[in-house]
Coordinates of C-alpha atoms (C1' of nucleotides) in Angstrom, one line a residue:
Chain A
X1 CA -71.5 -76.6 -68.0
X2 CA -71.7 -73.9 -70.7
X3 CA -71.8 -74.2 -74.4
X4 CA -71.1 -71.3 -76.6
X5 CA -72.7 -71.3 -80.2
X6 CA -70.9 -68.9 -82.4
X7 CA -71.7 -68.4 -86.2
X8 CA -68.8 -68.5 -88.4
X9 CA -68.0 -65.2 -90.3
X10 CA -71.5 -64.3 -89.5
X11 CA -72.2 -61.3 -91.8
X12 CA -70.5 -62.9 -94.6
X13 CA -72.3 -66.1 -94.2
X14 CA -75.6 -64.3 -94.1
X15 CA -74.9 -62.8 -97.5
X16 CA -73.9 -66.3 -98.8
X17 CA -77.2 -67.8 -97.7
X18 CA -79.0 -66.0 -100.7
X19 CA -76.1 -66.3 -103.0
X20 CA -75.1 -70.0 -103.4
X21 CA -72.9 -69.1 -106.2
X22 CA -70.6 -67.5 -103.6
X23 CA -69.8 -70.7 -101.8
X24 CA -66.0 -71.1 -101.6
X25 CA -65.7 -67.5 -103.0
X26 CA -63.9 -64.9 -100.8
X27 CA -66.3 -62.3 -99.4
X28 CA -65.8 -59.2 -97.4
X29 CA -68.5 -57.1 -95.6
X30 CA -67.8 -53.4 -95.1
X31 CA -68.7 -51.3 -92.0
X32 CA -71.3 -48.4 -92.2
X33 CA -70.3 -45.8 -94.8
X34 CA -68.2 -48.5 -96.6
X35 CA -65.2 -47.5 -94.4
X36 CA -63.6 -50.7 -93.4
X37 CA -63.7 -54.5 -93.4
X38 CA -65.8 -55.8 -90.5
X39 CA -66.3 -59.5 -91.5
X40 CA -64.5 -61.8 -94.1
X41 CA -64.5 -65.3 -95.0
X42 CA -61.5 -67.6 -94.6
X43 CA -61.0 -67.4 -98.4
X44 CA -60.6 -63.7 -98.1
X45 CA -58.3 -64.1 -95.1
X46 CA -55.9 -66.2 -97.4
X47 CA -55.4 -63.1 -99.6
X48 CA -53.9 -61.3 -96.5
X49 CA -57.0 -59.1 -95.7
X50 CA -57.6 -58.4 -92.0
X51 CA -60.6 -57.4 -90.2
X52 CA -60.4 -53.6 -89.6
X53 CA -58.6 -53.0 -92.9
X54 CA -59.4 -49.6 -94.7
X55 CA -61.6 -50.4 -97.8
X56 CA -59.8 -47.8 -99.9
X57 CA -56.5 -49.6 -99.2
X58 CA -57.6 -53.0 -100.3
X59 CA -59.8 -51.8 -103.3
X60 CA -57.2 -52.9 -105.7
X61 CA -56.6 -56.2 -104.2
X62 CA -60.2 -56.8 -104.1
X63 CA -60.5 -56.2 -107.9
X64 CA -57.5 -58.4 -108.8
X65 CA -58.6 -61.4 -106.7
X66 CA -62.2 -61.1 -107.6
X67 CA -63.4 -60.8 -104.0
X68 CA -67.1 -60.1 -103.5
X69 CA -67.9 -57.0 -101.5
X70 CA -71.0 -56.1 -99.4
X71 CA -72.0 -53.1 -97.5
X72 CA -73.4 -54.2 -94.2
X73 CA -77.0 -55.0 -94.1
X74 CA -78.2 -55.1 -90.6
X75 CA -81.8 -55.7 -91.3
X76 CA -80.8 -59.0 -93.0
X77 CA -78.5 -60.0 -90.2
X78 CA -80.9 -59.4 -87.4
X79 CA -83.5 -61.4 -89.2
X80 CA -81.0 -64.4 -89.6
X81 CA -80.0 -64.0 -86.1
X82 CA -83.6 -64.3 -84.8
X83 CA -84.1 -67.6 -86.8
X84 CA -80.9 -69.0 -85.4
X85 CA -82.0 -68.1 -81.7
X86 CA -85.4 -69.6 -82.4
X87 CA -83.8 -72.9 -83.3
X88 CA -81.6 -72.9 -80.1
X89 CA -84.7 -72.2 -78.0
X90 CA -86.2 -75.4 -79.4
X91 CA -83.3 -77.3 -77.7
X92 CA -83.1 -75.5 -74.3
X93 CA -85.0 -72.9 -72.5
X94 CA -81.9 -71.8 -70.7
X95 CA -80.3 -69.7 -73.5
X96 CA -78.5 -66.2 -73.1
X97 CA -78.4 -64.4 -76.4
X98 CA -74.9 -62.8 -76.1
X99 CA -74.6 -60.9 -79.4
X100 CA -76.0 -61.0 -82.8
X101 CA -74.1 -64.0 -83.7
X102 CA -73.5 -65.8 -80.4
X103 CA -75.4 -67.5 -77.6
X104 CA -74.6 -69.4 -74.4
X105 CA -76.6 -72.5 -73.5
X106 CA -76.9 -74.0 -70.0
X107 CA -75.7 -77.5 -70.4
X108 CA -76.0 -78.6 -66.8
X109 CA -77.6 -81.9 -66.2
X110 CA -77.4 -83.0 -69.8
X111 CA -75.6 -86.2 -70.4
X112 CA -74.2 -86.5 -74.0
X113 CA -73.4 -82.9 -74.6
X114 CA -71.1 -83.5 -77.6
X115 CA -73.8 -85.4 -79.5
X116 CA -76.3 -82.7 -78.6
X117 CA -74.0 -79.9 -79.7
X118 CA -73.6 -81.8 -83.2
X119 CA -77.3 -82.1 -83.6
X120 CA -77.8 -78.4 -82.9
X121 CA -75.0 -77.5 -85.3
X122 CA -76.7 -79.8 -88.1
X123 CA -80.1 -78.2 -87.5
X124 CA -78.8 -74.6 -88.0
X125 CA -77.0 -75.6 -91.1
X126 CA -79.8 -77.6 -92.6
X127 CA -82.5 -75.0 -91.8
X128 CA -80.7 -71.7 -92.0
X129 CA -77.6 -72.6 -94.1
X130 CA -75.5 -70.9 -91.4
X131 CA -72.2 -72.7 -90.3
X132 CA -71.7 -72.5 -86.5
X133 CA -69.0 -73.8 -84.1
X134 CA -69.8 -74.9 -80.5
X135 CA -67.5 -75.0 -77.6
X136 CA -68.3 -76.8 -74.3
X137 CA -66.7 -76.4 -71.0
X138 CA -67.2 -75.8 -67.2
X139 CA -66.8 -72.1 -67.4
X140 CA -67.6 -69.4 -70.0
X141 CA -64.0 -68.5 -70.6
X142 CA -63.0 -72.1 -71.3
X143 CA -66.1 -72.6 -73.5
X144 CA -64.7 -69.7 -75.5
X145 CA -61.4 -71.5 -75.8
X146 CA -63.1 -74.7 -76.9
X147 CA -65.2 -72.7 -79.5
X148 CA -62.1 -71.4 -81.1
X149 CA -60.6 -74.9 -81.2
X150 CA -63.9 -76.2 -82.7
X151 CA -63.7 -73.7 -85.6
X152 CA -60.7 -75.7 -87.0
X153 CA -62.4 -79.2 -86.5
X154 CA -64.5 -80.8 -89.3
X155 CA -67.2 -81.5 -86.6
X156 CA -67.3 -77.8 -85.6
X157 CA -67.7 -79.0 -81.9
X158 CA -65.2 -79.2 -79.1
X159 CA -65.7 -80.1 -75.4
X160 CA -62.9 -79.5 -73.0
X161 CA -62.9 -82.8 -71.2
X162 CA -61.1 -84.6 -69.6
X163 CA -58.5 -82.6 -67.7
X164 CA -55.5 -83.7 -69.5
X165 CA -57.1 -82.7 -72.8
X166 CA -57.9 -79.3 -71.4
X167 CA -54.2 -78.9 -70.1
X168 CA -52.9 -79.9 -73.6
X169 CA -55.1 -77.4 -75.2
X170 CA -54.3 -74.5 -72.8
X171 CA -50.5 -75.2 -73.3
X172 CA -50.8 -74.3 -76.9
X173 CA -53.2 -71.4 -76.7
X174 CA -52.0 -67.9 -76.9
X175 CA -53.1 -65.6 -74.1
X176 CA -54.0 -63.0 -76.8
X177 CA -56.8 -65.3 -78.0
X178 CA -58.4 -65.5 -74.5
X179 CA -61.7 -63.9 -73.9
X180 CA -61.2 -60.8 -71.9
X181 CA -57.5 -60.3 -72.9
X182 CA -56.9 -57.7 -75.5
X183 CA -53.8 -56.2 -77.0
X184 CA -52.7 -54.2 -74.1
X185 CA -53.1 -56.9 -71.4
X186 CA -51.4 -59.6 -73.5
X187 CA -48.4 -57.3 -74.0
X188 CA -48.3 -56.6 -70.4
X189 CA -48.4 -60.3 -69.6
X190 CA -45.9 -61.2 -72.2
X191 CA -43.4 -58.8 -70.3
X192 CA -43.7 -61.1 -67.3
X193 CA -43.0 -64.2 -69.3
X194 CA -46.7 -65.3 -69.7
X195 CA -47.5 -66.4 -73.3
X196 CA -49.9 -69.4 -73.0
X197 CA -53.3 -69.9 -71.4
X198 CA -51.8 -72.6 -69.3
X199 CA -49.1 -70.4 -67.7
X200 CA -51.8 -67.7 -67.1
X201 CA -54.0 -70.2 -65.3
X202 CA -51.1 -71.0 -63.0
X203 CA -50.5 -67.4 -62.0
X204 CA -51.4 -66.5 -58.5
X205 CA -54.7 -64.5 -57.9
X206 CA -53.2 -61.7 -55.8
X207 CA -50.3 -61.2 -58.3
X208 CA -52.8 -61.0 -61.2
X209 CA -55.1 -58.6 -59.3
X210 CA -52.2 -56.4 -58.4
X211 CA -50.9 -56.3 -62.0
X212 CA -54.4 -55.3 -63.4
X213 CA -57.7 -55.7 -61.7
X214 CA -60.4 -58.0 -60.6
X215 CA -61.5 -58.6 -64.2
X216 CA -58.3 -60.4 -65.0
X217 CA -58.4 -62.3 -61.7
X218 CA -61.8 -63.7 -62.8
X219 CA -60.4 -64.7 -66.1
X220 CA -57.5 -66.6 -64.4
X221 CA -59.9 -68.5 -62.0
X222 CA -62.2 -69.4 -65.0
X223 CA -59.2 -70.9 -66.9
X224 CA -58.7 -73.0 -63.9
X225 CA -62.2 -74.3 -64.2
X226 CA -63.8 -72.1 -61.4
X227 CA -67.1 -70.5 -62.7
X228 CA -67.0 -66.7 -62.0
X229 CA -69.1 -65.4 -64.8
X230 CA -72.8 -66.2 -64.5
X231 CA -75.4 -67.3 -66.9
X232 CA -77.5 -64.1 -67.5
X233 CA -81.0 -64.8 -69.2
X234 CA -82.2 -61.6 -70.4
X235 CA -79.8 -58.6 -69.7
X236 CA -81.3 -55.3 -69.8
X237 CA -79.4 -52.5 -71.6
X238 CA -77.9 -49.8 -69.4
X239 CA -77.2 -47.2 -72.1
X240 CA -78.4 -46.9 -75.6
X241 CA -76.1 -45.1 -78.1
X242 CA -77.0 -44.3 -81.8
X243 CA -74.3 -42.6 -83.7
X244 CA -73.1 -42.6 -87.4
X245 CA -70.7 -41.1 -89.7
X246 CA -72.4 -39.0 -92.3
X247 CA -72.0 -39.9 -96.0
X248 CA -70.3 -36.5 -96.6
X249 CA -69.2 -33.6 -94.6
X250 CA -72.1 -31.4 -93.3
X251 CA -72.1 -27.8 -92.4
X252 CA -75.7 -27.1 -92.2
X253 CA -77.6 -27.3 -88.8
X254 CA -80.9 -28.4 -90.3
X255 CA -79.2 -31.4 -91.8
X256 CA -77.5 -32.4 -88.7
X257 CA -80.8 -31.9 -86.9
X258 CA -82.5 -34.4 -89.3
X259 CA -79.9 -37.0 -88.5
X260 CA -80.3 -36.6 -84.8
X261 CA -84.0 -36.8 -85.1
X262 CA -83.7 -40.1 -87.0
X263 CA -81.3 -41.5 -84.3
X264 CA -83.7 -40.5 -81.6
X265 CA -86.3 -42.6 -83.5
X266 CA -84.1 -45.6 -83.4
X267 CA -83.1 -45.1 -79.7
X268 CA -86.8 -44.5 -78.7
X269 CA -87.8 -47.8 -80.5
X270 CA -85.3 -49.7 -78.7
X271 CA -86.4 -48.2 -75.3
X272 CA -89.9 -49.3 -76.0
X273 CA -88.9 -52.7 -77.2
X274 CA -87.2 -53.3 -73.8
X275 CA -90.0 -51.5 -71.8
X276 CA -87.6 -49.0 -70.7
X277 CA -87.6 -45.1 -70.3
X278 CA -84.6 -42.8 -70.2
X279 CA -84.1 -40.0 -67.8
X280 CA -80.9 -38.7 -69.4
X281 CA -79.9 -37.7 -73.0
X282 CA -76.6 -36.7 -74.3
X283 CA -76.2 -35.5 -77.9
X284 CA -72.7 -35.1 -79.5
X285 CA -71.4 -33.9 -82.9
X286 CA -67.9 -34.4 -84.2
X287 CA -66.3 -31.7 -86.3
X288 CA -63.3 -32.1 -88.9
X289 CA -61.1 -30.0 -86.8
X290 CA -61.0 -28.4 -83.3
X291 CA -59.1 -27.9 -80.2
X292 CA -59.5 -28.1 -76.4
X293 CA -59.9 -30.9 -73.9
X294 CA -62.4 -32.9 -76.1
X295 CA -60.7 -32.0 -79.4
X296 CA -63.3 -31.7 -82.1
X297 CA -66.2 -33.3 -80.2
X298 CA -69.0 -31.1 -78.9
X299 CA -71.6 -32.5 -76.5
X300 CA -74.6 -31.5 -74.5
X301 CA -76.2 -33.4 -71.7
X302 CA -79.8 -33.1 -70.3
X303 CA -81.7 -34.6 -67.5
X304 CA -85.4 -35.0 -67.8
X305 CA -87.8 -34.5 -65.1
X306 CA -89.6 -37.7 -66.1
X307 CA -88.3 -40.8 -67.8
X308 CA -89.5 -40.9 -71.5
X309 CA -89.6 -43.3 -74.4
X310 CA -91.2 -41.0 -76.8
X311 CA -89.6 -40.3 -80.2
X312 CA -91.4 -36.9 -80.3
X313 CA -90.1 -35.7 -77.0
X314 CA -86.5 -36.8 -77.6
X315 CA -86.4 -35.4 -80.9
X316 CA -87.6 -32.1 -79.7
X317 CA -85.0 -32.1 -76.9
X318 CA -82.3 -33.0 -79.3
X319 CA -83.2 -30.2 -81.5
X320 CA -82.9 -27.7 -78.7
X321 CA -79.6 -29.3 -77.4
X322 CA -78.2 -29.0 -81.0
X323 CA -78.8 -25.3 -81.0
X324 CA -76.5 -24.9 -78.1
X325 CA -73.5 -26.8 -79.4
X326 CA -73.7 -26.1 -83.1
X327 CA -70.8 -23.8 -84.4
X328 CA -71.7 -22.6 -88.0
X329 CA -68.2 -22.1 -89.2
X330 CA -67.3 -25.8 -88.8
X331 CA -67.9 -29.0 -90.9
X332 CA -69.2 -32.1 -89.3
X333 CA -68.4 -35.8 -89.7
X334 CA -70.7 -37.4 -87.3
X335 CA -73.4 -37.1 -84.8
X336 CA -75.0 -39.3 -82.1
X337 CA -77.2 -39.6 -79.1
X338 CA -76.8 -41.5 -75.9
X339 CA -79.6 -42.4 -73.6
X340 CA -78.8 -43.4 -69.9
X341 CA -80.3 -43.6 -66.4
X342 CA -82.7 -46.3 -68.0
X343 CA -85.5 -47.8 -65.9
X344 CA -88.4 -50.0 -66.5
X345 CA -91.4 -48.0 -67.5
X346 CA -93.7 -49.5 -65.0
X347 CA -91.3 -48.9 -62.2
X348 CA -90.3 -45.4 -63.0
X349 CA -91.0 -42.5 -60.5
X350 CA -92.7 -39.5 -62.2
X351 CA -92.3 -36.0 -61.1
X352 CA -95.7 -35.1 -59.7
X353 CA -95.6 -31.4 -61.0
X354 CA -94.4 -32.1 -64.5
X355 CA -96.0 -35.0 -66.3
X356 CA -94.7 -34.9 -69.7
X357 CA -95.9 -38.2 -70.9
X358 CA -99.6 -38.6 -72.0
X359 CA -101.4 -41.8 -72.8
X360 CA -102.1 -40.3 -76.1
X361 CA -98.5 -40.1 -77.1
X362 CA -97.9 -43.7 -75.8
X363 CA -100.7 -44.9 -78.2
X364 CA -99.1 -42.9 -81.0
X365 CA -95.7 -44.7 -80.5
X366 CA -97.3 -48.0 -80.3
X367 CA -98.9 -47.5 -83.6
X368 CA -95.7 -46.3 -85.2
X369 CA -93.9 -49.4 -83.8
X370 CA -96.6 -51.7 -85.1
X371 CA -96.4 -50.2 -88.7
X372 CA -92.6 -50.3 -88.8
X373 CA -92.5 -54.0 -87.5
X374 CA -94.9 -55.0 -90.2
X375 CA -93.6 -53.0 -93.2
X376 CA -89.9 -52.6 -92.4
X377 CA -87.9 -50.1 -90.4
X378 CA -88.3 -46.3 -91.1
X379 CA -91.5 -46.8 -93.2
X380 CA -93.0 -44.3 -90.8
X381 CA -91.3 -41.6 -88.7
X382 CA -91.1 -37.9 -88.0
X383 CA -90.9 -35.4 -90.7
X384 CA -88.1 -33.7 -88.6
X385 CA -86.0 -36.6 -89.5
X386 CA -86.0 -35.5 -93.1
X387 CA -87.1 -37.0 -96.5
X388 CA -84.2 -36.5 -98.9
X389 CA -81.5 -37.4 -96.4
X390 CA -78.5 -36.3 -98.2
X391 CA -76.4 -37.1 -95.0
X392 CA -77.2 -40.7 -95.3
X393 CA -74.2 -42.9 -95.2
X394 CA -72.6 -44.4 -98.2
X395 CA -73.7 -48.1 -99.0
X396 CA -72.6 -48.9 -102.5
X397 CA -72.7 -52.7 -102.2
X398 CA -75.8 -53.3 -100.3
X399 CA -77.7 -56.6 -100.8
X400 CA -81.5 -56.5 -101.1
X401 CA -83.6 -56.3 -98.0
X402 CA -84.8 -59.3 -96.2
X403 CA -88.5 -58.6 -96.5
X404 CA -90.1 -60.5 -99.3
X405 CA -87.3 -62.9 -99.5
X406 CA -87.8 -66.7 -99.6
X407 CA -88.7 -68.2 -96.4
X408 CA -85.6 -70.0 -94.9
X409 CA -87.2 -72.7 -92.9
X410 CA -90.7 -73.8 -91.8
Chain B
dT4 C1' -60.2 -38.3 -100.3
dC5 C1' -61.5 -42.4 -97.8
dT6 C1' -60.6 -46.2 -91.4
dG7 C1' -67.8 -48.4 -87.9
dG8 C1' -70.9 -48.8 -84.2
dG9 C1' -72.7 -50.2 -79.8
dG10 C1' -72.0 -51.8 -75.5
dT11 C1' -69.9 -53.2 -70.5
dC12 C1' -66.8 -53.0 -66.4
dC13 C1' -63.3 -51.1 -63.6
dT14 C1' -60.5 -47.5 -61.6
dA15 C1' -58.7 -43.0 -60.2
dG16 C1' -59.6 -38.7 -58.9
dG17 C1' -62.4 -34.6 -57.6
dA18 C1' -66.3 -32.7 -55.0
dC19 C1' -68.5 -32.8 -51.1
dC20 C1' -70.1 -34.2 -46.4
dC21 C1' -69.6 -35.0 -41.5
Chain C
dT26 C1' -46.1 -23.9 -33.9
dC27 C1' -49.5 -27.2 -35.2
dT28 C1' -54.2 -27.9 -39.9
dG29 C1' -57.7 -35.2 -40.1
dG30 C1' -59.8 -38.9 -41.8
dG31 C1' -63.5 -41.5 -43.6
dG32 C1' -67.1 -42.1 -46.6
dT33 C1' -70.0 -41.5 -50.7
dC34 C1' -71.2 -40.0 -55.3
dC35 C1' -70.0 -38.7 -59.9
dT36 C1' -67.2 -38.4 -64.0
dA37 C1' -63.7 -39.4 -67.3
dG38 C1' -60.9 -42.5 -69.2
dG39 C1' -59.1 -46.9 -70.2
dA40 C1' -59.6 -51.6 -71.2
dC41 C1' -62.3 -55.1 -73.1
dC42 C1' -66.0 -57.4 -76.3
dC43 C1' -68.7 -58.2 -80.8

DNA sequence: TCTGGGGTCCTAGGACCC
DNA sequence: TCTGGGGTCCTAGGACCC
């Protein structure tokens, strides 16, 4: 038995925690660079705004309807998320943090699951002021269905049980809302006359597999109540990507270099947090115009002799790689780095003849992490990541940082 | 003028090997 | 005159998720 705990309009609700005056007021939260809407409250939805809408297109509506706008404030959202996960951990040790605003709970062997879910929901609301919905079912896919139903219930909780009730729900559930089925697949299934979750659950495994792939077959089995997707306690990342649009177009190699150095810092911090090292790095820059197979994207890939988690080493490599792909006549919109071939630091094989890592550098990185943990991200970093940071993204509606705010719960 | 960022899984197709 | 077949590994691209 699985339960999925999902925060309602998470980013918008986070902003509301510190602004009780915004209860029942429509709120939208914008993507990095204030580009488009990534989260919105039900009140904002009523004005016809959709997730993904371009901000410049709804600006007038926002003004007319008095909708409150926030730039996304990830430091705040991560901090709230950690508090919620800590509350969940008080109820069960078997918890899989699935995303910043969602977690799976293992409910096997628990008797009154519905009452427990109501209790969890109340704790999170009382202590963090975050509204959540909880779905309970024998498979992850069904739990997601239940969660969606729970969002429209006053209790916020839905358990798919008994079978007649599940059948009733699935008969009225649009396939486009099923976890794992996106726009393309639902269109494809509609052509074959499949519109509801119930119809999809009755399709034959072989037919479904032939129509698309094993992933869809798993979804179908899960809809029938057969668990195919396991509980994963601490998934380790396989790739780490850091990429951002710039606040304005850049044509200067040194500014792009600064941005890349900063992204290397973020990526390396994430490596160290997960006790990983990377053996491979790709950097990419996106120009405003271009041609060829990859259009306006230019990238460069490099394999290290030894896995690394050093900000210094990664930044130096990124700098050299940028020299190879940078074209001076172009203007650039975005840059990014990707790390892959990640392995655990204590299991990695080093090249005997080229030991790049030194204990000294490890110590330095540990100190940097400690300082940034205590005083907030980016308090200390490499000079190569720049000080003025004119390329920094636009965030005109940012709420104050989380450090120094009132404690939310004891 | 202006449309995010970070991930996973699966498949097809090419290169290469014997 | 006739020119195989099976396997692996890698990469790119498509679909999905939050």
